[in-house]
Coordinates of C-alpha atoms and ligand atoms in Angstrom, one line a residue:
X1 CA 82.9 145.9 -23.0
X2 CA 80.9 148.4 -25.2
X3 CA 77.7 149.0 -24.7
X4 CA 75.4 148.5 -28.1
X5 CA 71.8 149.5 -27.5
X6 CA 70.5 148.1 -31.0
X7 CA 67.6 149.5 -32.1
X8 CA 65.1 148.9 -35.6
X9 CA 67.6 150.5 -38.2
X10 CA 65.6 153.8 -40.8
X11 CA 66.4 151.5 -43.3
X12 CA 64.2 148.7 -41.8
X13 CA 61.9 147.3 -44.6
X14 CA 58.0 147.9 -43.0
X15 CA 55.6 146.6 -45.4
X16 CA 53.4 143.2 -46.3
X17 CA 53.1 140.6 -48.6
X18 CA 50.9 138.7 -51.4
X19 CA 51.5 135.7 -53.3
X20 CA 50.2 135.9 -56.5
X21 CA 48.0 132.1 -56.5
X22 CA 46.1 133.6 -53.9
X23 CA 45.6 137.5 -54.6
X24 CA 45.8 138.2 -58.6
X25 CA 42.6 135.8 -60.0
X26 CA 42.5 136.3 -63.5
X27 CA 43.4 132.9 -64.0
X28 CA 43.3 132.4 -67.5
X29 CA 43.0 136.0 -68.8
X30 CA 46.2 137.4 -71.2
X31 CA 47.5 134.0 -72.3
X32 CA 47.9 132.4 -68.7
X33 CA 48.4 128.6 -68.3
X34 CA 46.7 126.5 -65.7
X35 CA 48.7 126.5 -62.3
X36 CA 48.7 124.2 -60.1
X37 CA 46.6 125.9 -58.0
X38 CA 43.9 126.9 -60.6
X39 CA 42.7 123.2 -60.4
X40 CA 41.9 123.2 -56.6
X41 CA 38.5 123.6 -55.4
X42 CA 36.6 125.0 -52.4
X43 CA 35.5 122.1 -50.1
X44 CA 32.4 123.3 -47.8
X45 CA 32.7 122.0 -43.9
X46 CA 30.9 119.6 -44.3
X47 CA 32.9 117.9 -47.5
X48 CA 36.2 118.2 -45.0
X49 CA 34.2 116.4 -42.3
X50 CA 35.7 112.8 -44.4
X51 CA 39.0 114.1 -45.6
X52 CA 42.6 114.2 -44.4
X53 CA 45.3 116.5 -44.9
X54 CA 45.3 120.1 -46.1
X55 CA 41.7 121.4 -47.4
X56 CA 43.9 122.1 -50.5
X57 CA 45.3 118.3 -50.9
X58 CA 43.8 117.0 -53.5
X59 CA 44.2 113.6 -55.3
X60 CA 45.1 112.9 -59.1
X61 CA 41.3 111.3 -60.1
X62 CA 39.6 114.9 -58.1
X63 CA 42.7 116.7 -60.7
X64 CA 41.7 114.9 -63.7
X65 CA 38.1 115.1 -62.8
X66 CA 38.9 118.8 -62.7
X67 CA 40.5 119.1 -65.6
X68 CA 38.0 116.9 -67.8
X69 CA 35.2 118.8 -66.5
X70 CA 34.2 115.7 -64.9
X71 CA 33.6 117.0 -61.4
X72 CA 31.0 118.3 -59.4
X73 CA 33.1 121.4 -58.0
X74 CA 32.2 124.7 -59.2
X75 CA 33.7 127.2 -56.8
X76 CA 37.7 127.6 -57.2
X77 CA 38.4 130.6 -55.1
X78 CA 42.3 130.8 -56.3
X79 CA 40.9 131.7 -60.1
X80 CA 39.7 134.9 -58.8
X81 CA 41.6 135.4 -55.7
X82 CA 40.7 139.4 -55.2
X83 CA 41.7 140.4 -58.7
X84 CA 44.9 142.1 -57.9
X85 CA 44.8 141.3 -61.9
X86 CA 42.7 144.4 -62.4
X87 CA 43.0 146.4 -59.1
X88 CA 46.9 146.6 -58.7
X89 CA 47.3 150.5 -58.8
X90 CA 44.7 151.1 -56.9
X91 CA 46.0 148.3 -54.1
X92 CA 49.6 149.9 -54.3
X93 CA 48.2 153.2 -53.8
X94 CA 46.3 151.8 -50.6
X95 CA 50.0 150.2 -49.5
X96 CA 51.6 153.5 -50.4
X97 CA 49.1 155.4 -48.0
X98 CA 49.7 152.9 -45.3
X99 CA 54.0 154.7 -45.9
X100 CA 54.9 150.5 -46.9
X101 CA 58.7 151.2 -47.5
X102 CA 58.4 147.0 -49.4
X103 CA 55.9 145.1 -51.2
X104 CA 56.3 141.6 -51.1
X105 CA 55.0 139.7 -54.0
X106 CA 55.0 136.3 -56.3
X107 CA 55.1 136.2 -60.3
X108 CA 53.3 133.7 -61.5
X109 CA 55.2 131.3 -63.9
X110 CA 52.6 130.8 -65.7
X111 CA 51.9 134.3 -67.1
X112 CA 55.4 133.9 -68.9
X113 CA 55.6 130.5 -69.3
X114 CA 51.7 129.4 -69.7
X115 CA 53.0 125.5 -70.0
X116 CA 56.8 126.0 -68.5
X117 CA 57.6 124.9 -72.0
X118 CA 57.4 127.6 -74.1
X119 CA 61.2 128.6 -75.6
X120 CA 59.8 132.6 -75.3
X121 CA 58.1 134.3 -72.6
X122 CA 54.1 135.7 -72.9
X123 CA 55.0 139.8 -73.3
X124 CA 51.8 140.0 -71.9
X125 CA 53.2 138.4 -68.8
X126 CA 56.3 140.3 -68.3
X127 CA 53.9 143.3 -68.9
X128 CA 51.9 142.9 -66.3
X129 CA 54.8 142.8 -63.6
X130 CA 56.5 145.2 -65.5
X131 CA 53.6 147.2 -64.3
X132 CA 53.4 146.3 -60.6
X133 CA 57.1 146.9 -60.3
X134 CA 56.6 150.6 -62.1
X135 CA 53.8 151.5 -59.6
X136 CA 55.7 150.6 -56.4
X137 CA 59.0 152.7 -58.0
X138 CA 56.2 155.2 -58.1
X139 CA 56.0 155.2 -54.4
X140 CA 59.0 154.5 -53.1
X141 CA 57.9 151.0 -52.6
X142 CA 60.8 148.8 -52.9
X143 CA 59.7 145.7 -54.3
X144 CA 60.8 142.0 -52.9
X145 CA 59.9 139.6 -55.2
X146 CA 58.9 135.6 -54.8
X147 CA 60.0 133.6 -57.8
X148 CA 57.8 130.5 -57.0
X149 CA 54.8 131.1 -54.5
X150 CA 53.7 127.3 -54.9
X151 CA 52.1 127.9 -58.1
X152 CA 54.1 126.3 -61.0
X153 CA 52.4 124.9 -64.7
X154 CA 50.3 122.2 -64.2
X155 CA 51.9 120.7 -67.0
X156 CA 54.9 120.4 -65.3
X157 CA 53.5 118.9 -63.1
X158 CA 51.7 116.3 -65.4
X159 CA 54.5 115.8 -67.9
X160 CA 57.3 116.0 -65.4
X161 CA 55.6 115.2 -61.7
X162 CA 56.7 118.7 -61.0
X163 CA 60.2 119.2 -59.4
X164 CA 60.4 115.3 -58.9
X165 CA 62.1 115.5 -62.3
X166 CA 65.4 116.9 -63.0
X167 CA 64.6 118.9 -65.9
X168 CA 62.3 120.8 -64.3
X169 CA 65.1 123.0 -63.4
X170 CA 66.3 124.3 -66.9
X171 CA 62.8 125.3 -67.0
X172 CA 62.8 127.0 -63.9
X173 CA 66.1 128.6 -64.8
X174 CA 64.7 129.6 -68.4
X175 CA 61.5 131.4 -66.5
X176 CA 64.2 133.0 -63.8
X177 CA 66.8 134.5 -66.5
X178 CA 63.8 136.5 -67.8
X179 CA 62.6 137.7 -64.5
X180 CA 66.4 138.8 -63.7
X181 CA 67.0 140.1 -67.6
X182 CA 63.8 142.0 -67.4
X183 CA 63.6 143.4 -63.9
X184 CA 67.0 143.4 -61.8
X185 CA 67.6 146.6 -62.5
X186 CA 64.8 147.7 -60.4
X187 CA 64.5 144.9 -58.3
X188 CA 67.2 144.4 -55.9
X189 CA 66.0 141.6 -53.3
X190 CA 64.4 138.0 -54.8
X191 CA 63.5 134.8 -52.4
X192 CA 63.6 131.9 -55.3
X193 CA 61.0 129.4 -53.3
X194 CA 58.4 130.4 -50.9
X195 CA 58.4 128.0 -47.7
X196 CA 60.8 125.4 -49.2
X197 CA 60.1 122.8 -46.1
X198 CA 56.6 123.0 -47.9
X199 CA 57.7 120.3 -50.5
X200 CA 58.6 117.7 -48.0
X201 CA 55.4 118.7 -46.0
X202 CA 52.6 119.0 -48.8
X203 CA 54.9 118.0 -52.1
X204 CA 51.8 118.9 -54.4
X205 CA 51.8 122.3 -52.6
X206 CA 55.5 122.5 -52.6
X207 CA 56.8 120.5 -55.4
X208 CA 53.8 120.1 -57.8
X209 CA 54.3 116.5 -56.5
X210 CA 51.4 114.1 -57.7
X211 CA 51.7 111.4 -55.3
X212 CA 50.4 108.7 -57.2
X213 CA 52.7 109.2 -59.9
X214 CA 56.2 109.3 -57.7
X215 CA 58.9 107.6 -59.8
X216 CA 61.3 107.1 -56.3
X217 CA 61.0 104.4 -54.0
X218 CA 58.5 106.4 -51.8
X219 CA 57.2 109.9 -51.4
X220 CA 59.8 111.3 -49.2
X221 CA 62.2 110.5 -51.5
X222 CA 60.3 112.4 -54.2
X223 CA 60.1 115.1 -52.4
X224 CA 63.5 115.4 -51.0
X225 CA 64.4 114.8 -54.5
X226 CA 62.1 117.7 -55.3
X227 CA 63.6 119.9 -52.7
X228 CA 67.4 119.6 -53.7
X229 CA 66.5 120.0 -57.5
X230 CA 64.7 123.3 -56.1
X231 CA 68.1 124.3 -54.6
X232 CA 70.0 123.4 -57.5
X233 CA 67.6 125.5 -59.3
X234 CA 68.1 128.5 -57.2
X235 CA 71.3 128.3 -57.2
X236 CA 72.3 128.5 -60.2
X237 CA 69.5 131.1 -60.8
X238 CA 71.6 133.2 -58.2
X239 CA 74.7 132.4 -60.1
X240 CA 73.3 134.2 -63.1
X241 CA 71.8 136.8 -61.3
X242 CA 75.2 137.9 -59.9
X243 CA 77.0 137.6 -63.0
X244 CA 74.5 140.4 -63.9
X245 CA 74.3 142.7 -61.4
X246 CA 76.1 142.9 -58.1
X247 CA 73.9 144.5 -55.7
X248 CA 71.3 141.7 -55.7
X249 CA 70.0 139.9 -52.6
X250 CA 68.7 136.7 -52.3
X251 CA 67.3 135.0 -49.5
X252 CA 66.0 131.7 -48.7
X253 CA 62.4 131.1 -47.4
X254 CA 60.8 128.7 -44.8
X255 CA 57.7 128.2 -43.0
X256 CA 59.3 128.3 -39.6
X257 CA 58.3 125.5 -37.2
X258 CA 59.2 127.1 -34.0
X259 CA 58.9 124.3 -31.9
X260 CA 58.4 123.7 -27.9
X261 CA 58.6 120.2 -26.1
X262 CA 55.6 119.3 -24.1
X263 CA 57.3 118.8 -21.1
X264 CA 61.1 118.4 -19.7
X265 CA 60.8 114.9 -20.0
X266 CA 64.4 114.0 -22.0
X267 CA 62.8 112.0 -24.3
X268 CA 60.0 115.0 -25.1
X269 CA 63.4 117.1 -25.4
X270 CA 64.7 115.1 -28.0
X271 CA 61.6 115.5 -30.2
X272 CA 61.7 119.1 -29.9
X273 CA 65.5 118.7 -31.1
X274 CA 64.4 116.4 -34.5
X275 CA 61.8 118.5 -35.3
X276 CA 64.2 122.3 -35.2
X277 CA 66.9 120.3 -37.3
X278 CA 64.1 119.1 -40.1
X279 CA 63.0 122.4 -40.5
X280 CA 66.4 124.5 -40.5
X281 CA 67.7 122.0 -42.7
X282 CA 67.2 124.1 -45.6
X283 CA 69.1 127.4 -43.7
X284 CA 72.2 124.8 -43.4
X285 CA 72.2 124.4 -47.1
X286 CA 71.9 128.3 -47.6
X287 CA 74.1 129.6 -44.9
X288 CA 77.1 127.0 -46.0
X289 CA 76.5 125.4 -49.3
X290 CA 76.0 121.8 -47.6
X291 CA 73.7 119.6 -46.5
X292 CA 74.1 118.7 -42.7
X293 CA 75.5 115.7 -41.2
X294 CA 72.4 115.0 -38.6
X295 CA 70.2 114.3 -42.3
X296 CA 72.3 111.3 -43.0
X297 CA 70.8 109.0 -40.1
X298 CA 67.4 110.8 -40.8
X299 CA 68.1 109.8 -44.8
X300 CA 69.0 106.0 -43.6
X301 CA 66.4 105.5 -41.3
X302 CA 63.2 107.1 -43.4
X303 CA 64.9 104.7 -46.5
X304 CA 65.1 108.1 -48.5
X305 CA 67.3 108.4 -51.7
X306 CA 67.9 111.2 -53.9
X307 CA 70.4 112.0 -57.0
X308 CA 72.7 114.7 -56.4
X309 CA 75.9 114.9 -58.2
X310 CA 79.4 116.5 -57.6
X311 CA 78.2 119.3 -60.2
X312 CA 75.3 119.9 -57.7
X313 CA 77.1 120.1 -54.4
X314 CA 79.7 122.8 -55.9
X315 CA 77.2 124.5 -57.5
X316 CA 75.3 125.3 -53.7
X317 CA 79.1 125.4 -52.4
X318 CA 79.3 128.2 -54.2
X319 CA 76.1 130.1 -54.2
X320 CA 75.7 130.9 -50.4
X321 CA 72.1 133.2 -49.9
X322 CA 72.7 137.0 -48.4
X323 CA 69.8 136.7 -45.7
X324 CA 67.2 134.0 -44.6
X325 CA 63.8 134.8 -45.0
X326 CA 60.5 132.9 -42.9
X327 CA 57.3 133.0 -42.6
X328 CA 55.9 133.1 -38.6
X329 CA 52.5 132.6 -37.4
X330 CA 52.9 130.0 -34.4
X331 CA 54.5 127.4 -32.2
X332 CA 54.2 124.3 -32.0
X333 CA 54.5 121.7 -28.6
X334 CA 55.9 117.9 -29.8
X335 CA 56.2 115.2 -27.3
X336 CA 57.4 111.4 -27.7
X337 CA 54.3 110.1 -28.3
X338 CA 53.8 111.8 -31.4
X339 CA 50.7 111.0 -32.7
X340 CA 47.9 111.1 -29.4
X341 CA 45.9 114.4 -29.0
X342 CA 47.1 116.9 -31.8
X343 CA 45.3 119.6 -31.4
X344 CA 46.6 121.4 -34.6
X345 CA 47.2 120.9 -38.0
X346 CA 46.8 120.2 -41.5
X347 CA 42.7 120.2 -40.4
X348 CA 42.9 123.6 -39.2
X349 CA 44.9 124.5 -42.3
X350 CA 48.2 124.5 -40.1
X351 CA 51.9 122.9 -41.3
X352 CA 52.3 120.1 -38.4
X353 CA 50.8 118.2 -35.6
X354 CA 50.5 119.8 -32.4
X355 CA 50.2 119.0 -29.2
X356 CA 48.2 121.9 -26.9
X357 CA 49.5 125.0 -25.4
X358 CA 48.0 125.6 -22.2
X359 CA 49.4 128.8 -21.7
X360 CA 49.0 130.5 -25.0
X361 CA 45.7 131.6 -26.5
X362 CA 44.3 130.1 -30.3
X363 CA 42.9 132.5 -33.3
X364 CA 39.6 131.2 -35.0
X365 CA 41.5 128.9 -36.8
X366 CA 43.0 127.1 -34.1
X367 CA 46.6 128.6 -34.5
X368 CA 48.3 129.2 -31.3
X369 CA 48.8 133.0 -30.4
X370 CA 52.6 133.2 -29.2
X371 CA 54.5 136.3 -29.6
X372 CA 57.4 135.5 -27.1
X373 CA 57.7 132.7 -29.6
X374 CA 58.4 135.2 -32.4
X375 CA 61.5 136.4 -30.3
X376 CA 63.0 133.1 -29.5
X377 CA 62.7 131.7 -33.1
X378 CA 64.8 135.3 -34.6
X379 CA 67.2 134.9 -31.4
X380 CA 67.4 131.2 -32.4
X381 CA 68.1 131.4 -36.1
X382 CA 70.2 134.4 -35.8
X383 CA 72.3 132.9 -33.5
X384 CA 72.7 130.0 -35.3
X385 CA 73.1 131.3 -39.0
X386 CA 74.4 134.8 -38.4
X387 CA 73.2 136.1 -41.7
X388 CA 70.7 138.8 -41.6
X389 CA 66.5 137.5 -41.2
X390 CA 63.6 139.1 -43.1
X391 CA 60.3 138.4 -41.6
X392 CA 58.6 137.7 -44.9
X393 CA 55.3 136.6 -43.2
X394 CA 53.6 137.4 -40.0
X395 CA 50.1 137.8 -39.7
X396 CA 46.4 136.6 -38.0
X397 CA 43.8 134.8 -40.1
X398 CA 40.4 135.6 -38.6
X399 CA 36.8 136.3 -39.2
X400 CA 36.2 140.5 -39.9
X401 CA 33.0 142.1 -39.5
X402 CA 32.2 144.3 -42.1
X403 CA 29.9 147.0 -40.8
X404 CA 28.5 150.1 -43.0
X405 CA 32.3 150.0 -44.8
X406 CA 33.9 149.7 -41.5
X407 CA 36.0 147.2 -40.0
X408 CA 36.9 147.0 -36.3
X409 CA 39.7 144.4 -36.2
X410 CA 41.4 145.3 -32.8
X411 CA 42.1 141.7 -32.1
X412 CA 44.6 141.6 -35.0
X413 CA 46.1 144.9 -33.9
X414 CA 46.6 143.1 -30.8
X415 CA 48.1 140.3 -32.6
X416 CA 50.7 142.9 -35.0
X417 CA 51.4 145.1 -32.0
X418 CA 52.7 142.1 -29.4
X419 CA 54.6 140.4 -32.8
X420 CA 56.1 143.9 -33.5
X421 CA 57.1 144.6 -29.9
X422 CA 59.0 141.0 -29.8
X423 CA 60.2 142.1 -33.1
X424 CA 61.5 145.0 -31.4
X425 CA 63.0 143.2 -28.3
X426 CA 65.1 140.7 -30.6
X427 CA 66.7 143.6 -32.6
X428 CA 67.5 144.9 -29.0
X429 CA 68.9 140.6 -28.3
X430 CA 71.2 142.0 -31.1
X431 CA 69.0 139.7 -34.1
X432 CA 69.8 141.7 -37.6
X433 CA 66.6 141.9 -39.3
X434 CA 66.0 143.5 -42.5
X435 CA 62.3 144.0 -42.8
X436 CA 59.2 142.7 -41.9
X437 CA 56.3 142.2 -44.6
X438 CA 53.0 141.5 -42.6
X439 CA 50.7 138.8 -44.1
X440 CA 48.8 139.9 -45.7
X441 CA 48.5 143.5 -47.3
X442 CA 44.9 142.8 -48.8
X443 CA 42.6 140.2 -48.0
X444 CA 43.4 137.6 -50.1
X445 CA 42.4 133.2 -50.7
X446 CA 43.9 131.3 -48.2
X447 CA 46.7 129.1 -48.7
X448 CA 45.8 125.9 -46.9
X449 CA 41.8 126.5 -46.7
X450 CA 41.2 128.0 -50.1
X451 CA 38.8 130.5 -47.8
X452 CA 38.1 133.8 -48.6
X453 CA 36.6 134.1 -45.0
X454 CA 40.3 133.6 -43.5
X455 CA 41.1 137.5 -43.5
X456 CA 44.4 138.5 -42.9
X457 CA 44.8 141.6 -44.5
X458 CA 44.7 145.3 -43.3
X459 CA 42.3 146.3 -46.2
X460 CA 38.9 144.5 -46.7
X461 CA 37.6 143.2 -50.0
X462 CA 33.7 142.7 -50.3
X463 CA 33.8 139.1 -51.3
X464 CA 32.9 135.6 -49.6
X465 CA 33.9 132.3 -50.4
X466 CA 31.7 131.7 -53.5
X467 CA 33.2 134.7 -55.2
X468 CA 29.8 137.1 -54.7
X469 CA 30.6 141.2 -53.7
X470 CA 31.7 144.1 -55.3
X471 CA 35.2 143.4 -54.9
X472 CA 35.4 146.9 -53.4
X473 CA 38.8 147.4 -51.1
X474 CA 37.7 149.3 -47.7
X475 CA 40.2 150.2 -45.0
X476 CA 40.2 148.4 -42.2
X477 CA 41.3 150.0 -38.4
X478 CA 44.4 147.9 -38.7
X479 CA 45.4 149.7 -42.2
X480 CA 45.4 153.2 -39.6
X481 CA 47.1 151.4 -36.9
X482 CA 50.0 150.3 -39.3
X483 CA 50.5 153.3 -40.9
X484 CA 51.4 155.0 -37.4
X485 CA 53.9 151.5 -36.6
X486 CA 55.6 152.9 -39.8
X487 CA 55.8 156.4 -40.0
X488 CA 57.9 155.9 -36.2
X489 CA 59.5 153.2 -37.4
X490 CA 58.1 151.0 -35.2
X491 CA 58.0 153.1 -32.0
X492 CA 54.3 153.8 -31.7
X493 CA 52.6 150.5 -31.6
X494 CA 50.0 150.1 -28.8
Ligands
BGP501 C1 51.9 130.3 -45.8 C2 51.9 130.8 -47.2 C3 51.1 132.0 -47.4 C4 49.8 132.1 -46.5 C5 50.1 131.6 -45.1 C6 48.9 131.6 -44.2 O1 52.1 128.9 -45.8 O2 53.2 131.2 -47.6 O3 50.7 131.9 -48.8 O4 48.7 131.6 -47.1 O5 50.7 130.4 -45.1 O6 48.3 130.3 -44.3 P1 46.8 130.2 -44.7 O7 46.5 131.1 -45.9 O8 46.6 128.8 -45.1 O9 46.0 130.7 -43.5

């Protein structure tokens, strides 16, 4: 038998990632439309205190009160996010400095498509990324680009309750032939969706769902319906892109659900099971072009119908993705009785209920901290799928102290360095990874919390959650820490 000692290859892809709802602000500056995302405001503690859900759920009368300028909201922290807009080269040089070998990062549709329904793109748009992609070339950087980081047109969304409707992917396909027309031949690797389970978990988040206007039998069938149009949509937008180039990767993206049984109890065990196989659903479809079998009883028992034709299922037979990209930040415990005692979720921002981990320790955000977790889930998926993982998201949301421009954030170093070393141990369990992009690069709006205060990012910027500070980018100790993990290649990381 030969010995293999695998190790993390030179060509391993160090760097971190953005998504442009939450980084670039400039919401409506150079001819760009409303996102979905533009219309969500900031809700204080104590306005959580009587809702449900994500902080970022919203419902259609808050939207329209939005949007008629009918509410009492006045702080939308995803408008300004921390004005990547304006700061780009000067954040690119910060990612450079730190020796980032990728840049993860989303285009937002609706700088080339303000409405989704324009027959041209905004040059203004394709300018701007144009730009980005020119400054990481600059460096060295290579960049890995997210078609659809949640945000989407809001009047999609309106018109065509987002990717509920059918049609919504010739308009996704119209934005994505423009993106590979005008940038494929500098940009080798593209992940269509961010987090496709997203849809079925928040479909407004996901899908651009609005669920008072569903037009299937109930709101898991809109969003399933929502999720296979979004593969139908990427695949045939990987279809074209290969018929243009032929040294393009795509990849398919989750938010990965690692997830523990609370006890050996058989019936615990069996919970654990349901919830791995409804979130690597979506990795079945990508590794082999076909839904799995187990989804049928899930379909018949949940009442669930969704449209997909013959045209459909050959089109994903024959667009199989060339790695399988996830996000990581936690585990998750499920029992039988599903619904006592969760001590996690959508309140603290998070994906899924959660039952408590005694042995694992929690951020300020009540995420469970679980490194070994980060090796099991790449042994699990690569055994599983056997096509190469990126790490597309790892990171620690947490409260930084900003001290006469310093910031001492050892406890996410902590975090990084244990995730890095069971990065390291599942390469050496034989796991092919091609890179890892920390969330986040910069500070940036959280996703779930639409907090500024949720830092994640190895450089600081000097604003709160109303939007007040200079906006000035500061270098955290975690931005020196990283720069070391990459120049040896992930040797040096305690
Ligand atoms: C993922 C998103 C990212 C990022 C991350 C952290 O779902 O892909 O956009 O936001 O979650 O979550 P949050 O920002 O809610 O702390």
């Amino acid at each position: 038998m030969n010995r293999n000692d695998y190790k993390i290859e030179d060509t391993f892809l160090w760097g971190g990632a953005t998504a442009a709802n939450q980084v670039e602000g400039a919401y409506n500056i150079d001819g760009k439309g409303l996102s979905t995302f533009d219309i969500i405001p900031f809700f204080t503690k104590e306005e959580l205190k009587d809702r449900t859900g994500l902080p970022s759920e919203i419902s259609e009368d808050e939207m329209l009160a939005v949007l008629n300028n009918k509410t009492s909201h006045t702080n939308f922290p995803k408008r300004r996010g921390t004005n990547f807009y304006s700061y780009f080269k000067e954040d690119i040089a910060l990612f450079a400095e730190m020796g980032y070998k990728v840049y993860r990062f989303s285009i937002a549709w609706t700088r080339l498509f303000p409405t989704g329904f324009e027959k041209l793109p905004d040059k203004k748009g394709i300018n701007f990324y144009r730009s980005v992609i020119a400054e990481c070339k600059r460096y060295g950087i290579e960049p890995l680009i997210t078609m659809s980081h949640y945000e989407m047109p809001w009047v999609i969304s309106d018109q065509l309750n987002g990717w509920e409707s059918k049609e919504t992917i010739e308009l996704f396909l119209k934005y994505t032939k423009v993106l590979l027309d005008e940038f494929s031949a500098d940009v080798k690797y593209w992940i269509p969706f961010n987090e496709m389970n997203m849809t079925l978990i928040s479909p407004y988040h996901g899908g651009g769902i609005i669920p008072e206007r569903i037009r299937s039998n109930n709101i898991q069938s809109a969003s399933f319906q929502a999720v296979h149009n979004q593969f139908v949509a990427a695949a045939k937008t990987i279809n074209y892109g290969r018929s243009i180039a032929n040294d393009l990767q795509f990849g398919c993206m989750i938010a990965r659900l690692e997830t523990y049984a609370e006890t050996c109890k058989p019936e615990d065990q069996l919970a654990a099971l349901k919830e791995e196989q409804m979130n690597v659903f979506y990795y079945e479809v990508a590794a082999t072009g076909e839904y799995p079998r187990y989804l049928d009883r899930y379909l018949i028992e949940n009442t669930i119908e969704f449209e997909k034709n013959e045209a459909e299922v050959k089109l994903l037979k024959n667009n199989i993705y060339d790695f399988l990209a996830f996000s990581y930040y936690n585990t998750y415990v499920v029992s039988e009785k599903k619904n006592e005692k969760t001590v996690d979720g959508k309140g603290n921002g998070n994906l899924i209920d959660s039952q408590e981990n005694p042995y694992v320790k929690i951020s300020d955000w009540g995420w469970p901290i679980d490194s070994i977790g980060f090796r099991i889930t790449l042994n699990r998926l690569y055994d599983k799928f056997r096509l190469p993982l990126f790490v597309a998201e790892n990171g620690l949301g947490a409260h930084d102290t900003f001290e006469n421009g310093k910031i001492h954030d050892e406890y996410r170093i902590d975090y990084l360095s244990d995730h890095i070393e069971a990065l390291t141990e599942a390469v050496k369990d034989g796991v092919k990874v091609l890179g890892y992009t920390a969330w986040t690069a910069i500070d940036l709006v959280s996703c779930g919390t639409n907090e500024m205060s949720k830092r994640y990012g190895f450089i600081y910027v000097d604003v709160d959650d109303y939007g007040k500070g200079t906006y000035e980018r500061y270098r955290k100790d975690s931005f020196y820490w990283y720069k070391e993990v990459i120049a040896s290649n992930g040797e040096s990381i305690k």
